[in-house]
Short mmCIF file of C-alpha atoms in Angstrom, two decimals:
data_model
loop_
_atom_site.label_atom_id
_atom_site.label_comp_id
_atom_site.label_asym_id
_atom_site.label_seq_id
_atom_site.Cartn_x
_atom_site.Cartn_y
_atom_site.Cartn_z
CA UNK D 1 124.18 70.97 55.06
CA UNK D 2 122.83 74.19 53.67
CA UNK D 3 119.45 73.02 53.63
CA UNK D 4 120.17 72.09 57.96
CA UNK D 5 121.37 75.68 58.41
CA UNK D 6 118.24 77.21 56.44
CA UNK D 7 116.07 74.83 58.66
CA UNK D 8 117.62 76.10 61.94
CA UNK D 9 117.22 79.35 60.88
CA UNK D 10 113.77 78.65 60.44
CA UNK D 11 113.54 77.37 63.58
CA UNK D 12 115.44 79.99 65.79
CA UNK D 13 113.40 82.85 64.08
CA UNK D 14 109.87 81.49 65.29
CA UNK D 15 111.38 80.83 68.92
CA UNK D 16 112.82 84.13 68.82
CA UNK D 17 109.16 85.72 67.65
CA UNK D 18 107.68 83.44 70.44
CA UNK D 19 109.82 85.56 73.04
CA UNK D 20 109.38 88.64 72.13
CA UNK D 21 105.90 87.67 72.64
CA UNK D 22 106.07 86.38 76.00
CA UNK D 23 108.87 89.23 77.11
CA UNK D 24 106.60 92.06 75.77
CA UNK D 25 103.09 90.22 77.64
CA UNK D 26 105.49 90.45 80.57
CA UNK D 27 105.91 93.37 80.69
CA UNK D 28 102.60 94.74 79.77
CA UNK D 29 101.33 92.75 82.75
CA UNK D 30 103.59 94.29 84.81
CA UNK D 31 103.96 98.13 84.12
CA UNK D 32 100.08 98.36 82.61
CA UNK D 33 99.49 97.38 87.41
CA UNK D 34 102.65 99.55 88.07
CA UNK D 35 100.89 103.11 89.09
CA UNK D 36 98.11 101.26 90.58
CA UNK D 37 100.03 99.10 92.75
CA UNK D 38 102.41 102.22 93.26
CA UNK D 39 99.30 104.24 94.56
CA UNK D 40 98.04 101.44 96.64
CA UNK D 41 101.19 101.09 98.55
CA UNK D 42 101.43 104.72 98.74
CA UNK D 43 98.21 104.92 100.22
CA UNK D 44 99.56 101.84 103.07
CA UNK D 45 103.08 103.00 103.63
CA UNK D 46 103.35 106.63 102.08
CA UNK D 47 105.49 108.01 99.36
CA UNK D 48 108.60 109.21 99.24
CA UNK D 49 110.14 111.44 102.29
CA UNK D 50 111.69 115.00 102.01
CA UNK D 51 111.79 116.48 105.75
CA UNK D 52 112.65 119.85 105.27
CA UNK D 53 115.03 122.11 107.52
CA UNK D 54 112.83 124.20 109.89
CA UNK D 55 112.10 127.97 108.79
CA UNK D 56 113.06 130.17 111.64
CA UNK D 57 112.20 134.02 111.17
CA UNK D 58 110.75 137.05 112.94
CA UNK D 59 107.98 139.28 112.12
CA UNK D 60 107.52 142.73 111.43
CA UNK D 61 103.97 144.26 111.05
CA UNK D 62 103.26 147.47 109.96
CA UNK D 63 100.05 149.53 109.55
CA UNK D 64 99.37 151.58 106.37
CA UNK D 65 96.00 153.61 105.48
CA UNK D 66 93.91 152.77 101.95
CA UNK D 67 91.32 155.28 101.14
CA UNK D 68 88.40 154.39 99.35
CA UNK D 69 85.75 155.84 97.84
CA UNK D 70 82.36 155.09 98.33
CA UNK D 71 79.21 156.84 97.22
CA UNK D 72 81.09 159.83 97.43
CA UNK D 73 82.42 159.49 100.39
CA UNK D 74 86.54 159.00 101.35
CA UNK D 75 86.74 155.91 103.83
CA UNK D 76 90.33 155.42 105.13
CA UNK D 77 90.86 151.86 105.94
CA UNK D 78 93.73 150.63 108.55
CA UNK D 79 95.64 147.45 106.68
CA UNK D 80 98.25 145.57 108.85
CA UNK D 81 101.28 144.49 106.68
CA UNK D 82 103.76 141.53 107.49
CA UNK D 83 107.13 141.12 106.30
CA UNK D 84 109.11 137.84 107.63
CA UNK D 85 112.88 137.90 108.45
CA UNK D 86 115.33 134.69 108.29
CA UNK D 87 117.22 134.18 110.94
CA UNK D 88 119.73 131.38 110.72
CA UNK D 89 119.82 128.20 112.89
CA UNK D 90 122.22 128.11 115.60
CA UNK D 91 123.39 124.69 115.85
CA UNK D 92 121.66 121.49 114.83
CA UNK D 93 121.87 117.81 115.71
CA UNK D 94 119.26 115.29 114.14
CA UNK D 95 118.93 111.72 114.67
CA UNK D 96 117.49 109.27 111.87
CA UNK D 97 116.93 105.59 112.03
CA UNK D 98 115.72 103.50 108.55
CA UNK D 99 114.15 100.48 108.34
CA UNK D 100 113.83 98.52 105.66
CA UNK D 101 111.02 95.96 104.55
CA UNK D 102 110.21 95.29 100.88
CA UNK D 103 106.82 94.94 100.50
CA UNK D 104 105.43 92.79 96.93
CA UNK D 105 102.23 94.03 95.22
CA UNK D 106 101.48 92.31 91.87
CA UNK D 107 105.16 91.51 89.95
CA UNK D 108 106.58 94.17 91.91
CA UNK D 109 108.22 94.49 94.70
CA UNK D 110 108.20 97.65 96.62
CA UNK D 111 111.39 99.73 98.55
CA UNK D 112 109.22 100.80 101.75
CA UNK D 113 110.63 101.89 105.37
CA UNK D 114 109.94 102.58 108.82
CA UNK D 115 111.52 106.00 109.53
CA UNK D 116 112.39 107.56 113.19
CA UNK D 117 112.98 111.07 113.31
CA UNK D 118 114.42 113.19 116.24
CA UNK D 119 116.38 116.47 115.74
CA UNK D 120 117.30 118.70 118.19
CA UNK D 121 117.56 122.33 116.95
CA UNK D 122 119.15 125.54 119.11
CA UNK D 123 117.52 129.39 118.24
CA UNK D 124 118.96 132.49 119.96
CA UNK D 125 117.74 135.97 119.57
CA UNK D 126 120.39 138.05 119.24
CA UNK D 127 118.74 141.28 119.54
CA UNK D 128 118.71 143.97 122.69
CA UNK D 129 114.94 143.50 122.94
CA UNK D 130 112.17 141.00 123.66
CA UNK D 131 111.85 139.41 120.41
CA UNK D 132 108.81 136.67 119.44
CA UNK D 133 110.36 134.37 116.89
CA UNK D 134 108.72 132.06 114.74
CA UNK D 135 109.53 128.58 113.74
CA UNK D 136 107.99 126.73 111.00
CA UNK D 137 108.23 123.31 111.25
CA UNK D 138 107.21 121.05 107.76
CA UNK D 139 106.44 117.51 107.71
CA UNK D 140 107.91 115.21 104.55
CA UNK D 141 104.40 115.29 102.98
CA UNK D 142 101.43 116.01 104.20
CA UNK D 143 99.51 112.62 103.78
CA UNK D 144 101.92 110.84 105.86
CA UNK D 145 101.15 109.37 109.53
CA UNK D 146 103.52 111.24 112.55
CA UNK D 147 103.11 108.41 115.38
CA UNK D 148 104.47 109.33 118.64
CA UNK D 149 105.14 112.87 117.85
CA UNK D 150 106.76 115.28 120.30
CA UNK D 151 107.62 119.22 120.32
CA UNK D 152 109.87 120.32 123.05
CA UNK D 153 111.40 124.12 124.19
CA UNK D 154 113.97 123.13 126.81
CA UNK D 155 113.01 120.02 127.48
CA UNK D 156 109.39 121.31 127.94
CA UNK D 157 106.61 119.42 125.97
CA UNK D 158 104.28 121.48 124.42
CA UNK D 159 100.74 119.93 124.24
CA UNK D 160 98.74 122.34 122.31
CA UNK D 161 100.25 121.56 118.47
CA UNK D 162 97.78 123.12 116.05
CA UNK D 163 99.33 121.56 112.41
CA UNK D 164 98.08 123.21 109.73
CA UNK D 165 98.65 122.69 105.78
CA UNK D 166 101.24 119.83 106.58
CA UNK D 167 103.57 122.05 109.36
CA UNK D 168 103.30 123.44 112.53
CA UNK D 169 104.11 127.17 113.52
CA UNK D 170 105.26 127.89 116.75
CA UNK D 171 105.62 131.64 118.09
CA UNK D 172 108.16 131.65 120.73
CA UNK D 173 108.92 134.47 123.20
CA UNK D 174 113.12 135.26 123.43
CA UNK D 175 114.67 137.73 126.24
CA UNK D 176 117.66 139.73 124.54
CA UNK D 177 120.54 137.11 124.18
CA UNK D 178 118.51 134.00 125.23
CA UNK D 179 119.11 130.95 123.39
CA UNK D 180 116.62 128.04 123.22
CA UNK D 181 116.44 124.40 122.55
CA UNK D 182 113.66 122.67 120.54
CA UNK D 183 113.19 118.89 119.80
CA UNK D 184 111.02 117.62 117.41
CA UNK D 185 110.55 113.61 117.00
CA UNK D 186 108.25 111.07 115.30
CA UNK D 187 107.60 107.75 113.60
CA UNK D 188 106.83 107.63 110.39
CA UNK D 189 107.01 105.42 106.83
CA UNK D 190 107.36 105.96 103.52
CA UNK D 191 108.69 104.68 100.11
CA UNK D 192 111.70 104.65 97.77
CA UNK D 193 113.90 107.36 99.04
CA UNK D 194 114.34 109.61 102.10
CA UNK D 195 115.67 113.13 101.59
CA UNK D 196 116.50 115.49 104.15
CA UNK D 197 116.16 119.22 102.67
CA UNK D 198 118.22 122.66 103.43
CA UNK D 199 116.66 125.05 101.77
CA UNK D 200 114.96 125.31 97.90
CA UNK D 201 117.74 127.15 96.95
CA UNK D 202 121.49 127.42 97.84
CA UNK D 203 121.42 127.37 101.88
CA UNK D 204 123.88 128.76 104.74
CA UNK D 205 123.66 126.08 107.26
CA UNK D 206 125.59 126.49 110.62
CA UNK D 207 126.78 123.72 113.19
CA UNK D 208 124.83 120.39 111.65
CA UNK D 209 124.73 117.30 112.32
CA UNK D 210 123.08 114.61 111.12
CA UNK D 211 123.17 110.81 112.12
CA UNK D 212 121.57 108.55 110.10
CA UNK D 213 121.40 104.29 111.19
CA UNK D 214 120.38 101.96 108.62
CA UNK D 215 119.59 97.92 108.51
CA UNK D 216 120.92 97.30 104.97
CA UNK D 217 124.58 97.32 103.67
CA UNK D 218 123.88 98.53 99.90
CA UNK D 219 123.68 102.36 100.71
CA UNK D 220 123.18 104.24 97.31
CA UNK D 221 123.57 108.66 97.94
CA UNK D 222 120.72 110.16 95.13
CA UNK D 223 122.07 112.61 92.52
CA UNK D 224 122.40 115.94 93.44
CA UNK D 225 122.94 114.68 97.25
CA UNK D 226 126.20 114.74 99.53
CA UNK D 227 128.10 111.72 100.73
CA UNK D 228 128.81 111.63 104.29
CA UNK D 229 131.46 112.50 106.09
CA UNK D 230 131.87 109.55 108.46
CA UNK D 231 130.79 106.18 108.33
CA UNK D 232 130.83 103.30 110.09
CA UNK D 233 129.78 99.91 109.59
CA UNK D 234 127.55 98.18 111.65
CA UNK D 235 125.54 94.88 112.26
CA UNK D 236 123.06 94.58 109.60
CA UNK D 237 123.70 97.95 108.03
CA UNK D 238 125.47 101.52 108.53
CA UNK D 239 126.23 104.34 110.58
CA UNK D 240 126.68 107.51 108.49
CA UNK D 241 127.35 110.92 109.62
CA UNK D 242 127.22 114.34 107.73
CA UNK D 243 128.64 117.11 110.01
CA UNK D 244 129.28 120.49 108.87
CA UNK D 245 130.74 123.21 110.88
CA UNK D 246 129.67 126.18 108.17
CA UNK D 247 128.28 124.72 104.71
CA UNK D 248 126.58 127.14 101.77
CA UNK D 249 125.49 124.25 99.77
CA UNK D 250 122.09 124.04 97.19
CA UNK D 251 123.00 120.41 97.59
CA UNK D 252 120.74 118.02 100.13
CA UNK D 253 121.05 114.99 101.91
CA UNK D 254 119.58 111.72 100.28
CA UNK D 255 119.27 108.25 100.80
CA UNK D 256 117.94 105.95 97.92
CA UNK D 257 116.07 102.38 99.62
CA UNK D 258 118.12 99.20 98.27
CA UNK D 259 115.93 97.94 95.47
CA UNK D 260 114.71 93.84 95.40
CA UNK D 261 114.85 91.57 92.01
CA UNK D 262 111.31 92.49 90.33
CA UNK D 263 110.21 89.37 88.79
CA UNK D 264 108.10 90.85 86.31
CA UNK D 265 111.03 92.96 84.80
CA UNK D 266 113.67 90.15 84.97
CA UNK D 267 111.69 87.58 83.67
CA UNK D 268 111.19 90.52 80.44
CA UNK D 269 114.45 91.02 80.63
CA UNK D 270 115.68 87.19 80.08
CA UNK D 271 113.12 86.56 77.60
CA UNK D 272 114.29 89.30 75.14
CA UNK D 273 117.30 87.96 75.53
CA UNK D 274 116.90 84.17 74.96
CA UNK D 275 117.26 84.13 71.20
CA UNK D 276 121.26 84.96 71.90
CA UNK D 277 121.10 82.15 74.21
CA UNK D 278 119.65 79.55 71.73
CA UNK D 279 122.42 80.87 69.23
CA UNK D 280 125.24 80.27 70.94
CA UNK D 281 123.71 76.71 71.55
CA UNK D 282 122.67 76.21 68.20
CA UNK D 283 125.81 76.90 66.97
CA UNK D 284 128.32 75.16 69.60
CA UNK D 285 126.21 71.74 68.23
CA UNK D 286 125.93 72.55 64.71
CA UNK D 287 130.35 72.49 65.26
CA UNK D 288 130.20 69.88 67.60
CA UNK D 289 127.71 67.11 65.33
CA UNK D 290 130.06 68.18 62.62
CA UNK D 291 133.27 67.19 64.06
CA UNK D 292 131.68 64.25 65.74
CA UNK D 293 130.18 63.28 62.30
CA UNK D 294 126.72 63.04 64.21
CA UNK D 295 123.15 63.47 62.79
CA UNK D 296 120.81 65.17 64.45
CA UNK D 297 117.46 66.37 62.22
CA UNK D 298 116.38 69.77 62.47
CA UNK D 299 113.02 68.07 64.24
CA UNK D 300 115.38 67.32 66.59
CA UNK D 301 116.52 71.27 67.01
CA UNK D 302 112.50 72.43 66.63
CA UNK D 303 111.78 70.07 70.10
CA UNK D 304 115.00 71.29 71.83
CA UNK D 305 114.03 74.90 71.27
CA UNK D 306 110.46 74.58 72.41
CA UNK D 307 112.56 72.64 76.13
CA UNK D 308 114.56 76.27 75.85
CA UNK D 309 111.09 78.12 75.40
CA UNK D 310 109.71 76.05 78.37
CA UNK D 311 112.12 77.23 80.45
CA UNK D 312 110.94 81.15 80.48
CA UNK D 313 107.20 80.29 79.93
CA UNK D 314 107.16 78.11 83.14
CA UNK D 315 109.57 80.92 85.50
CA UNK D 316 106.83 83.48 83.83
CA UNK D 317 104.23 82.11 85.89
CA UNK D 318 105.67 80.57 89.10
CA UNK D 319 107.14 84.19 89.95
CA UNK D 320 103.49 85.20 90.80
CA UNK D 321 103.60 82.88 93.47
CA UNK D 322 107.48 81.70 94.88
CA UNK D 323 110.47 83.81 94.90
CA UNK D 324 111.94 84.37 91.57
CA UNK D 325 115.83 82.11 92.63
CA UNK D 326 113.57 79.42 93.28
CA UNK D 327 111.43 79.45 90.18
CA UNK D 328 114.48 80.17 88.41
CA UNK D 329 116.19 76.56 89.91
CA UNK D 330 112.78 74.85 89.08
CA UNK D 331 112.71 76.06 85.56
CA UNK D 332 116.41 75.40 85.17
CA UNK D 333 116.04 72.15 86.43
CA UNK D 334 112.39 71.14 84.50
CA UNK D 335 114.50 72.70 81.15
CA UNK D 336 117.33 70.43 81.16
CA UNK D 337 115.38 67.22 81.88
CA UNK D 338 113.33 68.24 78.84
CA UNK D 339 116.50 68.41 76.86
CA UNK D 340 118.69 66.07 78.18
CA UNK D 341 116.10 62.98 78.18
CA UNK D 342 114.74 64.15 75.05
CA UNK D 343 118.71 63.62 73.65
CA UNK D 344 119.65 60.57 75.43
CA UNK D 345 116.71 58.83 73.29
CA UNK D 346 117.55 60.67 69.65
CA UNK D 347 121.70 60.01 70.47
CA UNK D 348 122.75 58.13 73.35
CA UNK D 349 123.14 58.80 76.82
CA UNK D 350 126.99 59.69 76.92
CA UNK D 351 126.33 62.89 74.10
CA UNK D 352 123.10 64.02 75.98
CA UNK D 353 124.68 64.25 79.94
CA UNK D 354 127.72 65.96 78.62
CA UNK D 355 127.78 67.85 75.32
CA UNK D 356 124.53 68.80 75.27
CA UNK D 357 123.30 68.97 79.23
CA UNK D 358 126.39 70.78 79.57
CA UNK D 359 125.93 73.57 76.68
CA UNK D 360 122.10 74.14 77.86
CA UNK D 361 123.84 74.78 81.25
CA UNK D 362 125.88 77.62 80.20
CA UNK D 363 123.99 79.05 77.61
CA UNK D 364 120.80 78.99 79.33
CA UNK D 365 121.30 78.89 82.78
CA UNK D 366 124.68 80.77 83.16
CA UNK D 367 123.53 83.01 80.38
CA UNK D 368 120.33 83.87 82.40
CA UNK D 369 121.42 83.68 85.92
CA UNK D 370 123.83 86.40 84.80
CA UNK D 371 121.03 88.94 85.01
CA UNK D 372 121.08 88.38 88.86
CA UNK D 373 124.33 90.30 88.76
CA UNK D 374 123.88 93.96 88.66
CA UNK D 375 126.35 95.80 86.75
CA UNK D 376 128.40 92.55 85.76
CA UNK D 377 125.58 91.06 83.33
CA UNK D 378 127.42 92.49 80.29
CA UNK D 379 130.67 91.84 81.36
CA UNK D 380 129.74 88.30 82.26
CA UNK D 381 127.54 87.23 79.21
CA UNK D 382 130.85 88.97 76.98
CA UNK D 383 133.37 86.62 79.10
CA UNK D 384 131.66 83.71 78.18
CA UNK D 385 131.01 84.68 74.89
CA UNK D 386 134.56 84.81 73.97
CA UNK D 387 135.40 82.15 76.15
CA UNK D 388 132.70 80.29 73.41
CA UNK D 389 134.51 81.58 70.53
CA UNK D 390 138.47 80.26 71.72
CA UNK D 391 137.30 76.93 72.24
CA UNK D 392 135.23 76.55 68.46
CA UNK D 393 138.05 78.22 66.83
CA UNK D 394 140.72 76.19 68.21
CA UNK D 395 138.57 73.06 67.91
CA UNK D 396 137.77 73.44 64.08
CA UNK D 397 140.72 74.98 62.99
CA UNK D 398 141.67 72.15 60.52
CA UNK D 399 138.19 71.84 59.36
CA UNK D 400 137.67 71.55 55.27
CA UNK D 401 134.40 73.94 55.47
CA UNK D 402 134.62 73.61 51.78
CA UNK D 403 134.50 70.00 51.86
CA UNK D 404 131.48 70.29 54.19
CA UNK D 405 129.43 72.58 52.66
CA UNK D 406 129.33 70.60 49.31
CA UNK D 407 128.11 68.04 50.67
CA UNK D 408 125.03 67.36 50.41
CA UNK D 409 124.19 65.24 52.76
#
């Protein structure tokens, strides 16, 4: 018996060497493409989104005299000097709709969006005098694409939009006490996350709204972002609200894109940890050809390992062309054919269908298709694990290990 276990051992340790391999060319293949295919899809769809509250401020210019010097002579140059006062927004209500639609480049697949924009914003000059205020208007980034973009004062469209520098700067003309609307809207796209930004640092923001509408239910709020303070479920996704009568917050609003199953990484993932999967197998028919006084030659284990191997080898390469549940049913499926036909030859049909076909199907399917559940995969692989352990302790409680170790058969 010793000489079995040293031979399994054997045996496990290559197939476990033989995963690392394939786990680690895995994931070289996929993160060596990652920034490439990153940058390529940024380039299609753009990057990730931070629209920015408008700056709203008023100028004050003042001349000052510089003499010079020059070849003994004092010239007295005029130089105009600005200085730019915040002035706080009014009220504003801001409308944003997110789309979602995965896109796949390589082993990767991509969070990107279709992102409609319209905020309405209200400025008053609250001054006794004729007062030109200026309002600074910055795009997410500036190597994005604005379709369909509007500026409106009072329902007004204004045509001439110089944008310079990725924003636009409007001078607008206020009577003492005269309070303005202006409405800003596009279409844009982008990638990963959407952000909408107060301030750099910690903000005073006065009557705001925001609505945002999305067409996915897993909503995840970035760190160092606020949760809303209303939603609503809806078909296909959410309606969220964040409404704030008087907030002083350094805090922003953020909204992370749902992320698909990469197969690249998963496939890594499961590979690295196959050799726990083969253990637990390894071991439940080491107990189970003992009690059942079976012989099966390690041979026998060395083919069964290499069906186990098969398994992540062939998913490997069919998730570069089918969706990674399907090539995970395919391998499943090729895997335990391998096994169980293989068995039904070497020890009958009855031991192959059920004690083995069975044990490949929880410790290598079960095991594995626990990685599809995020944040339960540990939980799940632990249940079963003990689950494993009750049912060999109870089963060879009364077992003379003594008596079976000495022998040397």
């Amino acid at each position: 018996m010793l000489k079995q276990i040293a031979s399994l051992v054997f045996i496990f340790i290559c197939t476990t060497i033989a995963w690392i391999i394939l786990g680690g060319a895995m994931g070289f293949r996929t993160y060596q493409k990652d920034s490439i295919l990153k940058g390529m899809v940024g380039q299609l769809w753009g990057s990730v989104q931070k629209q920015q509250a408008p700056e709203v401020f008023y100028e004050i210019k003042k001349e000052r005299e510089l003499k010079k010097v020059k070849e003994n002579e004092t010239i007295i140059e005029k130089i105009e000097d600005k200085s730019n006062f915040p002035l706080l927004i009014d009220k504003s209500d801001i409308f944003v709709k997110l789309k979602l639609e995965h896109r796949k480049k390589g082993l990767l697949w991509y969070s990107t969006y279709k992102v409609s924009y319209l905020a309405k914003y209200w400025i008053s000059n609250k001054f006794n005098e004729n007062k030109e205020i200026c309002f600074n208007f910055k795009f997410p980034t500036a190597q994005g694409i604005y379709d369909d973009f509007n500026f409106l004062i009072n329902g007004e469209k204004i045509s001439e939009i110089q944008a310079s520098s990725g924003n636009i700067l409007k001078k607008i003309s206020f009577n003492p006490g005269e309070r303005k609307e202006i409405e800003i809207s596009y279409i844009s796209q982008g990638m990963d996350e959407w952000w909408y930004i107060f301030g750099e640092n910690v903000s005073q923001i006065k009557d705001f709204k925001l609505t945002m509408e999305t067409n996915f239910d897993k909503i995840n709020f970035l760190e160092n972002s606020i949760s809303p303070t209303q939603k609503e479920k809806i078909k296909g996704g959410w309606d969220l609200i964040w409404q704030y009568k008087n907030l002083i917050s350094g805090i922003q609003i953020g909204m992370e894109m749902p992320k698909k199953i990469n197969p690249g990484p998963f496939v890594s993932k499961i590979s690295f940890f196959a050799p726990v999967s083969l253990f637990f197998f390894f071991f439940l028919m080491f107990i189970i050809t003992t009690l059942k006084k079976i012989k099966i030659h390690p041979m026998n284990y060395f083919f069964i390992s290499c069906a186990f191997f098969s398994f992540h080898l062939l998913m490997a390469y069919l998730v570069d062309h089918i969706d990674v549940h399907l090539a995970f049913l395919i391998s499943s499926i090729v895997s335990i054919f391998l096994v169980v036909s293989y068995m039904k030859i070497v020890v009958g049909p009855s031991f192959a269908f059920f004690e083995v076909g069975l044990s490949q199907f929880v410790y290598l399917v079960l095991f594995s298709y626990a990685f599809f559940l995020e944040g339960y995969t540990g939980l799940t692989i632990t249940i079963l694990s003990i689950l494993t352990l009750f049912l060999v302790m109870q089963f060879t409680a009364k077992i003379d290990w003594g008596k079976e170790f000495s022998n040397k058969n």
